[in-house]
């Protein structure tokens, strides 16, 4: 047996294997070193990797193995359950394990030159303790159901209407975990939801170590907070989707707030679902997990309802608002076939806004489309502001005097005349939040109109400043996208108007109605409190549509039942399992040729239940000068689909393709 010791290392490279090195010169490694970061030579450079094993032999000649430069022991080694989580992610989503492991670490821990250690600062240590509110009967029943189930793995789907006190349930469960000496992980879909929740958690548990993890943190701060979680100094971790990979040695509880939100699904790189990984992690650690939402995803709802034939999750329900006397907002549909629109606004909605202004109350108009107008066009020759890099229009942003593509980011100045025929009378068609803001300023010159979208709040600092202005009563009418729909409490807001929601009713994406219902239900929940009843007005040409009828009744269960029935008949998820192979290249012919070759290269002994559909152009067929195609793979069996994909990916990697062609495989795709 050779005295030379082999160190097997995971690296962030797009290869589905580990790399073997010799142990550092003059040093003998032990199994206790597995999980430490290491610095190793790789080609002409150095990389930081993770020591994953000390094998007895290697497939490479031992004399050719380079030594590890250094074992980085300033942090504890990554724990065994973290390895299990990353391995599951790599296996399920069919991506290289080394990329999963290293990409989940903060950038400062992947750096060749390690940062100097700094004291860990929790958030915030000087918070004033918060008065604990009394529980409603429904809240007590939900907490009792969780307590009665005892310890161990269990998924609870907490379905609570807006304002029903779901957050209080989370806080009581975190309190139990802290008392038991365990850590808690609280996931939220968006950075904008963290400040309000951070403040509330810190006020409730001022002595507990609370840290946050999200993409707007500086890398040094993210590194410090991640270290605090690994060492156990942080007892509560609040974060967005990447926080699911945070090592927590004493994890006792996971909460996923707004579990239905598509932001939990990564849309580039490693396309994982943080919610689904959270369920795996809870099972792995044998701990409870709570998925909370006013509009649960239909996949989770099917798992929680016996009528769907599943019942894998325990359903907990909060039907009433937590504040005594608070009622759900009254929802009405305005038939725009009868009440003709003036600049996109109905007479009924204008009158309702006028009433709120007279009562010094706030109104919110919800339009999920940024910019001034979706397209600038010439009536004389038919020219339109198309993006030359994408199969999409350039959106008119009048405040910036530019045309901007919302897909690739290309910008150009607004032309003074038609580039095609010279006509100076160009027209803006359709409306976005900027145009709606201008229209409202014309209709209500005395009102203070505030627009809240990705253009006016592109950073967390800008977002917090806008929220402060709303709370301070410095705005009478809010114009907003879905940024304003989630989790925000504005006491003076009593009216919500939904502008142009009908397009989603008949969209090509079969998930569009589910998303529309969730958005409208959430934005309706912003309206009204106990002393100020709320109202939502939906401008629509289809007031009799079942989706709107369910909204008027606040009847998520009826909407979910009808949607699940349609999906079961059509064979869509959750009654089927899907993967999408996408390819992009400078020429569509190359992308489709690759996909067609992939379709013709199934693994040996492929399961007949797995269906491969034809290769087709994507709906947005060109983005950033690349043509894009896709191929759908589907099976009624998750296991059969996973077996197929495991055998198919090596076939895909063997297909010869042009150098500029790129492809990726997405399991459980959310976008079509």
XYZ file of C-alpha atoms in Angstrom:
672
model
C 0.000 0.000 0.000
C 1.341 3.433 -0.982
C 2.245 5.891 1.773
C 1.041 8.683 -0.487
C -2.325 9.986 0.722
C -5.016 10.943 -1.800
C -7.316 13.930 -1.188
C -10.498 14.034 -3.296
C -11.739 17.588 -3.895
C -14.958 19.148 -5.253
C -14.388 22.175 -7.505
C -16.688 24.701 -9.155
C -16.273 23.451 -12.725
C -18.904 22.171 -15.205
C -17.696 18.574 -14.989
C -19.543 15.741 -13.261
C -16.614 14.453 -11.249
C -14.255 15.233 -8.393
C -10.506 15.856 -8.652
C -7.751 13.901 -6.921
C -4.720 15.543 -5.297
C -1.993 14.476 -2.913
C -2.309 15.502 0.725
C -0.341 18.693 1.502
C 3.385 18.098 1.688
C 4.422 17.090 5.174
C 0.844 16.689 6.422
C -1.332 13.644 7.114
C -5.092 14.179 6.755
C -7.792 12.365 8.722
C -11.521 11.822 8.169
C -12.100 14.741 10.558
C -10.734 16.998 7.800
C -13.493 16.051 5.349
C -15.679 19.122 4.810
C -12.892 21.675 5.137
C -12.203 24.048 2.284
C -8.873 23.541 0.540
C -6.726 25.616 -1.802
C -5.484 23.630 -4.798
C -3.668 24.207 -8.104
C -5.924 23.925 -11.162
C -4.287 24.421 -14.522
C -2.340 27.687 -14.388
C -4.372 29.070 -11.495
C -5.490 28.253 -7.980
C -8.994 27.374 -6.842
C -10.776 26.883 -3.555
C -12.493 23.512 -3.301
C -13.997 21.265 -0.645
C -12.355 18.096 0.653
C -14.975 15.362 0.127
C -13.062 12.084 0.656
C -9.717 10.402 1.377
C -9.881 7.436 -1.035
C -7.454 4.532 -0.943
C -6.642 4.796 -4.638
C -7.163 6.950 -7.716
C -7.871 6.355 -11.383
C -5.005 8.752 -12.150
C -1.311 7.837 -11.855
C -0.271 8.768 -8.325
C 2.968 10.326 -9.523
C 0.976 12.874 -11.575
C -1.180 14.072 -8.687
C -0.396 17.600 -7.489
C -0.397 18.361 -3.779
C -3.093 20.366 -2.015
C -1.623 23.813 -1.285
C -3.432 24.327 2.019
C -6.294 23.068 4.161
C -8.347 26.073 5.342
C -9.317 25.298 8.927
C -10.388 28.726 10.224
C -14.012 27.516 10.064
C -15.547 24.225 11.211
C -15.852 21.617 8.421
C -19.087 21.510 6.462
C -21.423 19.013 8.159
C -22.565 15.642 6.825
C -26.188 16.744 6.311
C -24.981 19.670 4.144
C -23.229 17.154 1.909
C -26.476 15.162 1.711
C -28.472 18.264 0.745
C -26.097 19.300 -2.033
C -25.897 15.717 -3.333
C -29.687 15.515 -3.504
C -29.814 18.849 -5.350
C -27.183 17.726 -7.862
C -28.898 14.368 -8.436
C -32.456 15.703 -8.720
C -31.651 18.688 -10.946
C -28.897 16.849 -12.868
C -26.116 19.382 -12.384
C -22.453 18.857 -11.399
C -22.110 18.356 -7.634
C -18.996 20.516 -7.395
C -20.902 23.479 -8.839
C -23.748 23.018 -6.356
C -21.361 22.814 -3.408
C -19.151 25.768 -4.261
C -21.844 28.094 -5.655
C -23.767 27.786 -2.386
C -20.835 29.251 -0.408
C -20.453 33.020 0.061
C -17.972 34.552 -2.386
C -15.528 35.412 0.424
C -15.225 31.708 1.250
C -14.461 30.860 -2.379
C -11.745 33.509 -2.569
C -8.116 32.416 -2.863
C -7.045 35.028 -0.290
C -9.172 34.425 2.819
C -10.686 37.535 4.421
C -9.570 38.577 7.879
C -11.878 37.299 10.607
C -14.189 39.936 12.058
C -16.555 39.905 14.984
C -20.034 38.685 14.161
C -22.738 41.339 14.469
C -26.253 40.068 14.885
C -29.282 42.097 13.830
C -30.008 44.219 15.895
C -28.903 43.641 19.473
C -30.643 46.792 20.770
C -34.164 45.948 19.552
C -36.971 46.802 21.943
C -38.861 43.721 23.070
C -42.196 43.395 21.320
C -45.519 42.896 23.074
C -46.786 39.404 22.285
C -50.310 39.533 20.832
C -53.072 37.253 22.070
C -53.811 34.290 19.813
C -57.066 33.739 17.973
C -58.817 30.403 18.362
C -57.655 29.375 14.875
C -54.039 30.253 15.702
C -54.247 28.281 18.953
C -55.692 25.276 17.103
C -52.899 25.370 14.500
C -50.157 25.574 17.124
C -51.780 22.803 19.150
C -51.945 20.561 16.065
C -48.211 21.026 15.506
C -47.406 20.459 19.193
C -49.604 17.343 19.380
C -47.784 15.793 16.429
C -44.588 15.834 18.480
C -41.079 15.974 17.067
C -39.993 14.474 13.785
C -40.573 15.220 10.125
C -43.951 16.616 9.126
C -44.984 19.125 6.459
C -47.654 21.610 7.542
C -49.400 23.723 4.905
C -50.601 26.841 6.722
C -53.368 28.311 4.553
C -54.295 31.678 6.032
C -56.103 34.642 4.504
C -54.178 37.915 4.381
C -53.962 39.421 7.850
C -54.844 36.147 9.592
C -51.658 36.044 11.657
C -49.476 33.494 9.883
C -46.359 35.380 10.986
C -47.410 35.062 14.637
C -47.580 31.279 14.144
C -44.022 31.362 12.768
C -42.799 33.394 15.742
C -44.386 31.050 18.298
C -42.764 28.050 16.576
C -39.376 29.818 16.518
C -39.833 30.500 20.239
C -40.350 26.767 20.836
C -37.259 25.933 18.789
C -35.131 28.448 20.730
C -36.376 27.007 24.031
C -35.334 23.539 22.850
C -31.853 24.819 21.932
C -32.455 24.526 18.189
C -31.867 26.838 15.222
C -34.630 28.054 12.882
C -34.524 28.813 9.144
C -37.138 31.249 7.815
C -37.287 31.611 4.019
C -39.005 34.491 2.192
C -39.323 34.837 -1.590
C -37.996 38.378 -2.067
C -35.483 40.746 -0.489
C -38.195 43.423 -0.200
C -40.058 41.258 2.327
C -37.069 40.898 4.659
C -36.829 44.338 6.383
C -40.333 44.218 7.872
C -39.917 40.596 8.972
C -36.365 41.197 10.256
C -37.596 43.999 12.473
C -40.466 41.927 13.820
C -38.335 38.844 14.559
C -35.590 40.966 16.151
C -38.140 42.791 18.323
C -39.636 39.489 19.502
C -36.266 37.827 20.174
C -33.817 40.656 20.962
C -31.393 38.334 22.750
C -31.317 35.634 20.067
C -28.711 35.647 17.316
C -30.630 36.706 14.179
C -28.859 37.005 10.821
C -30.153 37.576 7.313
C -28.859 36.113 4.050
C -29.831 37.578 0.687
C -28.222 38.901 -2.494
C -28.238 42.597 -1.515
C -25.985 41.974 1.474
C -22.373 42.908 0.909
C -20.172 39.869 0.424
C -18.335 40.472 3.702
C -21.626 40.690 5.619
C -22.986 37.601 3.907
C -19.809 35.733 4.796
C -20.046 36.775 8.459
C -23.703 35.769 8.710
C -23.062 32.436 7.002
C -20.203 31.735 9.441
C -22.499 32.574 12.367
C -24.990 29.980 11.119
C -22.310 27.308 10.666
C -20.787 27.858 14.101
C -24.217 27.923 15.771
C -23.854 31.532 16.981
C -26.862 32.504 14.844
C -30.017 30.876 16.195
C -32.405 32.337 13.598
C -31.553 32.657 9.890
C -33.852 34.747 7.691
C -33.139 34.606 3.991
C -34.164 34.278 0.368
C -33.826 31.106 -1.687
C -30.009 30.700 -1.552
C -30.247 30.537 2.257
C -31.620 26.989 1.925
C -28.006 25.809 1.574
C -26.864 27.465 4.823
C -25.245 24.878 7.130
C -27.138 24.832 10.442
C -25.767 22.205 12.848
C -28.690 22.483 15.298
C -31.546 23.075 12.870
C -34.927 22.340 14.462
C -37.489 24.223 12.320
C -37.944 25.413 8.728
C -40.580 27.962 7.676
C -41.249 28.904 4.036
C -43.382 32.054 3.875
C -45.373 32.766 0.669
C -44.490 29.223 -0.375
C -46.352 29.569 -3.684
C -44.076 32.348 -4.944
C -42.173 31.587 -8.160
C -39.179 33.522 -6.764
C -38.295 30.387 -4.807
C -37.372 28.770 -8.157
C -33.962 29.781 -9.475
C -34.329 30.751 -13.144
C -30.693 30.563 -14.247
C -27.569 28.605 -13.379
C -28.611 25.749 -11.091
C -32.399 25.828 -11.484
C -33.490 24.546 -8.087
C -36.641 25.111 -6.049
C -35.753 26.352 -2.552
C -39.190 25.292 -1.290
C -38.772 21.729 -2.524
C -35.221 21.524 -1.159
C -36.589 22.808 2.160
C -39.016 19.882 2.305
C -36.158 17.472 1.553
C -33.999 19.106 4.219
C -36.755 18.815 6.832
C -37.160 15.112 6.028
C -33.394 14.633 6.130
C -33.146 16.269 9.575
C -36.419 14.763 10.875
C -37.854 18.170 11.800
C -41.132 20.004 11.088
C -41.513 22.406 8.175
C -44.306 24.964 7.755
C -45.290 26.196 4.277
C -47.384 29.346 4.626
C -49.544 31.176 2.078
C -52.889 32.846 1.480
C -52.841 31.199 -1.966
C -50.837 27.958 -1.753
C -49.293 26.519 -4.891
C -51.563 23.936 -6.444
C -48.827 21.319 -5.991
C -48.782 21.942 -2.235
C -52.575 22.141 -2.072
C -52.875 18.766 -3.801
C -50.417 17.312 -1.292
C -52.517 18.618 1.596
C -56.061 17.776 0.528
C -57.568 14.313 0.708
C -59.873 15.187 -2.200
C -56.797 15.293 -4.429
C -55.987 11.746 -3.345
C -52.745 12.669 -1.570
C -52.832 14.087 1.947
C -49.030 14.005 2.359
C -49.090 17.403 4.078
C -51.109 18.404 7.146
C -53.470 21.294 6.290
C -53.864 24.067 8.884
C -56.370 26.833 8.134
C -56.777 30.454 9.280
C -60.014 31.810 7.790
C -60.366 34.983 9.862
C -58.219 38.085 10.197
C -56.292 38.190 13.462
C -57.281 41.727 14.520
C -60.680 41.786 16.188
C -63.304 43.364 13.945
C -61.103 43.255 10.818
C -62.919 41.994 7.746
C -61.686 40.814 4.387
C -62.018 43.462 1.663
C -65.152 43.620 -0.462
C -64.222 42.526 -4.012
C -66.263 43.794 -6.979
C -65.895 43.438 -10.728
C -66.398 46.471 -12.971
C -67.731 45.393 -16.384
C -65.691 47.553 -18.752
C -68.000 46.608 -21.628
C -70.602 48.808 -19.918
C -68.450 51.261 -17.960
C -66.222 52.569 -20.737
C -62.628 53.361 -19.820
C -61.237 56.902 -19.756
C -57.470 56.702 -20.206
C -57.646 53.131 -18.925
C -59.779 53.961 -15.881
C -63.486 53.272 -15.383
C -65.923 55.813 -13.992
C -66.590 53.595 -10.985
C -62.895 53.375 -10.112
C -62.370 57.124 -10.561
C -65.325 57.811 -8.265
C -63.980 55.378 -5.645
C -60.572 57.107 -5.688
C -62.313 60.482 -5.264
C -64.125 59.140 -2.188
C -60.835 57.988 -0.616
C -59.200 61.339 -1.261
C -62.112 63.057 0.488
C -61.646 60.754 3.501
C -57.819 61.143 3.557
C -57.406 57.441 2.780
C -54.970 55.842 0.367
C -55.693 54.003 -2.905
C -53.513 51.507 -4.761
C -53.802 50.844 -8.488
C -52.211 47.530 -9.406
C -50.808 47.201 -12.939
C -48.181 44.528 -13.476
C -46.450 46.289 -16.360
C -43.556 48.701 -15.957
C -42.725 51.662 -18.187
C -44.936 54.226 -19.890
C -46.231 52.113 -22.764
C -45.427 48.611 -24.056
C -44.617 49.869 -27.571
C -43.972 53.050 -29.581
C -45.301 52.887 -33.134
C -45.817 54.838 -36.354
C -49.342 54.817 -37.785
C -48.078 56.018 -41.185
C -45.804 53.092 -42.088
C -46.364 50.494 -39.352
C -42.922 50.809 -37.729
C -42.839 49.624 -34.111
C -40.154 49.798 -31.432
C -38.886 46.227 -31.704
C -35.745 45.120 -29.876
C -33.158 44.123 -32.480
C -31.712 41.563 -30.030
C -34.968 39.940 -28.843
C -38.315 38.813 -30.208
C -39.957 41.524 -28.120
C -40.798 45.214 -28.165
C -38.782 48.003 -26.613
C -40.871 49.529 -23.837
C -41.255 53.310 -23.752
C -39.881 54.795 -20.500
C -40.902 58.427 -20.849
C -39.388 59.624 -17.557
C -35.943 58.465 -18.760
C -36.640 59.448 -22.395
C -35.593 56.002 -23.553
C -36.826 52.777 -25.125
C -35.797 49.780 -23.016
C -35.973 46.014 -23.483
C -37.199 44.280 -20.323
C -35.603 41.004 -21.465
C -32.005 41.848 -22.414
C -31.642 45.364 -20.983
C -30.859 47.086 -24.323
C -31.608 50.836 -24.261
C -31.830 53.540 -26.896
C -33.058 57.129 -26.969
C -36.638 57.848 -28.033
C -36.503 58.828 -31.727
C -37.755 62.318 -32.642
C -39.241 60.883 -35.835
C -40.043 57.463 -37.283
C -36.740 55.755 -38.187
C -38.473 54.184 -41.179
C -40.470 56.991 -42.840
C -39.601 60.176 -40.933
C -43.119 60.738 -39.589
C -42.860 62.864 -36.436
C -46.232 61.793 -35.038
C -45.272 58.621 -33.150
C -47.842 57.044 -30.825
C -47.479 55.151 -27.546
C -49.770 52.104 -27.461
C -50.936 50.379 -24.291
C -50.077 51.537 -20.800
C -47.589 50.809 -18.063
C -47.183 52.176 -14.547
C -45.545 55.420 -15.729
C -48.444 56.255 -18.054
C -50.986 55.352 -15.381
C -49.130 57.652 -12.981
C -49.366 60.511 -15.500
C -53.090 59.881 -16.108
C -53.824 59.943 -12.368
C -51.897 63.208 -11.959
C -54.130 64.716 -14.663
C -57.377 63.407 -13.141
C -56.439 64.285 -9.562
C -54.047 67.273 -9.695
C -54.420 67.843 -5.945
C -53.390 64.267 -5.068
C -49.882 63.002 -4.324
C -49.278 60.082 -6.697
C -46.427 57.679 -5.914
C -45.233 54.993 -8.330
C -43.632 51.850 -6.857
C -42.026 49.461 -9.356
C -38.588 48.103 -10.294
C -37.712 51.414 -11.953
C -38.488 53.624 -8.954
C -37.237 51.077 -6.371
C -34.301 49.286 -7.963
C -32.462 48.848 -4.649
C -33.482 47.880 -1.142
C -32.600 51.392 0.108
C -34.915 53.023 -2.459
C -37.636 50.509 -1.607
C -37.428 51.199 2.125
C -37.549 54.968 1.473
C -40.753 54.568 -0.581
C -42.368 52.388 2.094
C -41.503 55.014 4.708
C -43.215 57.703 2.619
C -46.343 55.545 2.299
C -46.467 54.885 6.054
C -45.922 58.575 6.764
C -48.984 59.428 4.691
C -46.934 61.272 2.061
C -48.843 59.606 -0.796
C -52.569 59.549 -1.607
C -52.557 57.245 -4.645
C -50.066 54.428 -5.161
C -49.357 52.955 -8.588
C -47.582 49.646 -8.311
C -46.625 46.298 -9.755
C -46.500 43.010 -7.840
C -43.793 44.551 -5.623
C -46.626 46.112 -3.611
C -48.807 43.002 -3.584
C -46.974 41.018 -0.932
C -46.866 41.206 2.818
C -47.022 44.964 3.377
C -49.264 46.612 5.931
C -50.387 50.147 5.034
C -52.996 51.213 7.630
C -54.503 54.062 5.559
C -54.920 51.998 2.382
C -58.609 51.134 1.814
C -58.979 50.834 -1.979
C -57.254 48.595 -4.509
C -57.963 48.810 -8.238
C -56.804 46.035 -10.583
C -55.980 47.436 -14.044
C -55.998 45.212 -17.167
C -55.784 41.763 -15.519
C -57.714 39.920 -18.282
C -54.727 38.953 -20.453
C -53.667 36.264 -17.972
C -57.063 34.526 -18.250
C -56.266 33.334 -21.763
C -52.457 33.181 -21.744
C -50.611 30.319 -23.432
C -48.956 29.429 -20.102
C -51.330 27.104 -18.240
C -49.975 28.392 -14.916
C -51.060 31.972 -15.689
C -54.519 31.745 -14.002
C -52.934 30.398 -10.801
C -50.488 33.317 -10.744
C -53.215 35.863 -11.510
C -55.440 34.578 -8.702
C -52.533 34.698 -6.234
C -51.535 38.228 -7.275
C -55.079 39.601 -7.068
C -55.823 37.837 -3.783
C -52.590 39.212 -2.294
C -53.041 42.763 -3.534
C -56.667 42.730 -2.310
C -55.287 41.860 1.117
C -53.491 45.219 1.276
C -56.877 46.991 1.587
C -58.600 47.726 4.863
C -58.178 47.162 8.579
C -60.634 46.898 11.490
C -61.500 50.591 11.633
C -61.227 51.112 7.847
C -63.054 48.531 5.683
C -61.300 47.705 2.417
C -62.528 47.369 -1.144
C -61.052 45.974 -4.350
C -62.365 46.875 -7.811
C -61.347 44.676 -10.758
C -61.682 46.229 -14.226
C -62.583 43.372 -16.571
C -64.464 42.475 -19.732
C -65.237 39.057 -18.221
C -66.878 39.688 -14.832
C -68.602 36.299 -14.961
C -65.307 34.367 -15.280
C -64.983 31.621 -12.596
C -61.623 33.007 -11.445
C -63.143 36.400 -10.646
C -66.216 34.753 -9.108
C -63.943 32.859 -6.687
C -62.058 36.075 -5.886
C -65.303 37.908 -5.077
C -66.109 35.130 -2.569
C -62.488 34.912 -1.279
C -62.850 31.231 -2.118
C -59.392 29.840 -2.784
C -60.581 26.287 -2.177
C -63.143 26.429 -5.002
C -60.600 27.987 -7.375
C -57.971 25.371 -6.480
C -60.447 22.504 -6.903
C -61.466 23.677 -10.382
C -57.859 24.232 -11.470
C -56.751 20.826 -10.181
C -59.633 19.149 -11.974
C -58.615 20.832 -15.242
C -54.987 19.835 -14.742
C -55.870 16.251 -13.941
C -57.934 16.003 -17.127
C -55.127 17.573 -19.175
C -52.366 15.529 -17.506
C -50.529 18.610 -16.217
C -48.581 18.881 -12.919
C -49.134 17.930 -10.167
C -50.550 14.882 -12.016
C -47.489 14.633 -14.264
C -43.798 15.419 -13.890
C -41.864 17.470 -16.396
C -38.402 18.537 -17.473
C -37.546 21.079 -20.146
C -34.459 20.929 -22.337
C -33.640 24.359 -23.760
C -30.998 25.357 -26.288
C -29.891 28.743 -27.594
C -27.617 29.608 -30.501
C -27.070 32.446 -32.979
C -29.228 30.496 -35.480
C -32.561 28.850 -34.655
C -31.730 25.975 -37.011
C -28.764 25.028 -34.809
C -30.806 25.158 -31.606
C -33.590 23.010 -33.072
C -31.081 20.598 -34.647
C -29.491 20.001 -31.229
C -32.892 19.440 -29.622
C -33.971 17.094 -32.405
C -30.753 15.099 -31.946
C -31.452 14.978 -28.209
C -34.957 13.648 -28.852
C -33.461 10.940 -31.048
C -30.926 9.926 -28.366
C -32.905 8.444 -25.463
C -30.998 6.251 -23.006
C -31.072 2.490 -23.477
C -34.202 0.793 -22.128
C -36.029 4.111 -21.656
C -39.313 3.830 -19.746
C -42.244 3.902 -22.205
C -44.159 6.210 -19.837
C -41.672 8.999 -20.590
C -42.864 11.173 -23.488
C -40.556 13.436 -25.504
C -42.415 16.163 -27.375
C -41.198 17.855 -30.547
C -38.520 20.529 -30.464
C -40.122 23.967 -30.917
C -39.041 27.628 -30.684
C -39.606 29.172 -27.269
C -42.370 31.748 -26.877
C -39.690 34.449 -26.572
C -37.820 32.916 -29.473
C -34.890 35.355 -29.464
C -33.220 37.027 -26.479
C -29.922 38.912 -26.405
C -29.263 37.989 -30.068
C -29.611 34.254 -29.410
C -32.359 32.092 -30.935
C -34.018 29.797 -28.400
C -35.780 26.445 -28.661
C -37.150 23.943 -26.183
C -38.132 20.278 -25.851
C -40.556 19.073 -23.186
C -40.101 15.699 -21.442
C -43.008 14.354 -19.383
C -44.041 11.301 -17.383
C -46.823 10.403 -14.932
C -44.076 8.936 -12.696
C -41.438 11.119 -11.027
C -39.202 8.076 -10.541
C -39.450 7.088 -14.202
C -38.644 10.647 -15.314
C -35.631 10.851 -12.998
C -34.278 7.497 -14.234
C -34.692 8.693 -17.812
C -32.926 12.009 -17.182
C -30.015 10.314 -15.388
C -29.367 8.205 -18.474
C -30.145 10.997 -20.947
C -27.788 13.721 -19.663
C -24.590 11.819 -20.670
C -26.132 11.389 -24.140
C -26.769 15.135 -24.341
C -23.189 15.909 -23.366
C -21.960 13.664 -26.180
C -23.932 15.461 -28.936
C -21.634 17.504 -31.162
C -22.881 21.057 -31.532
C -21.631 24.499 -32.648
C -19.285 26.203 -30.190
C -21.717 29.038 -29.448
C -24.650 26.743 -28.712
C -25.614 26.518 -25.038
C -28.137 24.168 -23.477
C -29.563 23.480 -20.068
C -32.025 21.061 -18.501
C -34.653 22.323 -16.062
C -36.532 19.878 -13.842
C -40.032 20.960 -12.744
C -40.040 24.019 -15.046
C -42.179 26.992 -14.011
C -41.962 28.982 -17.272
C -43.096 27.764 -20.683
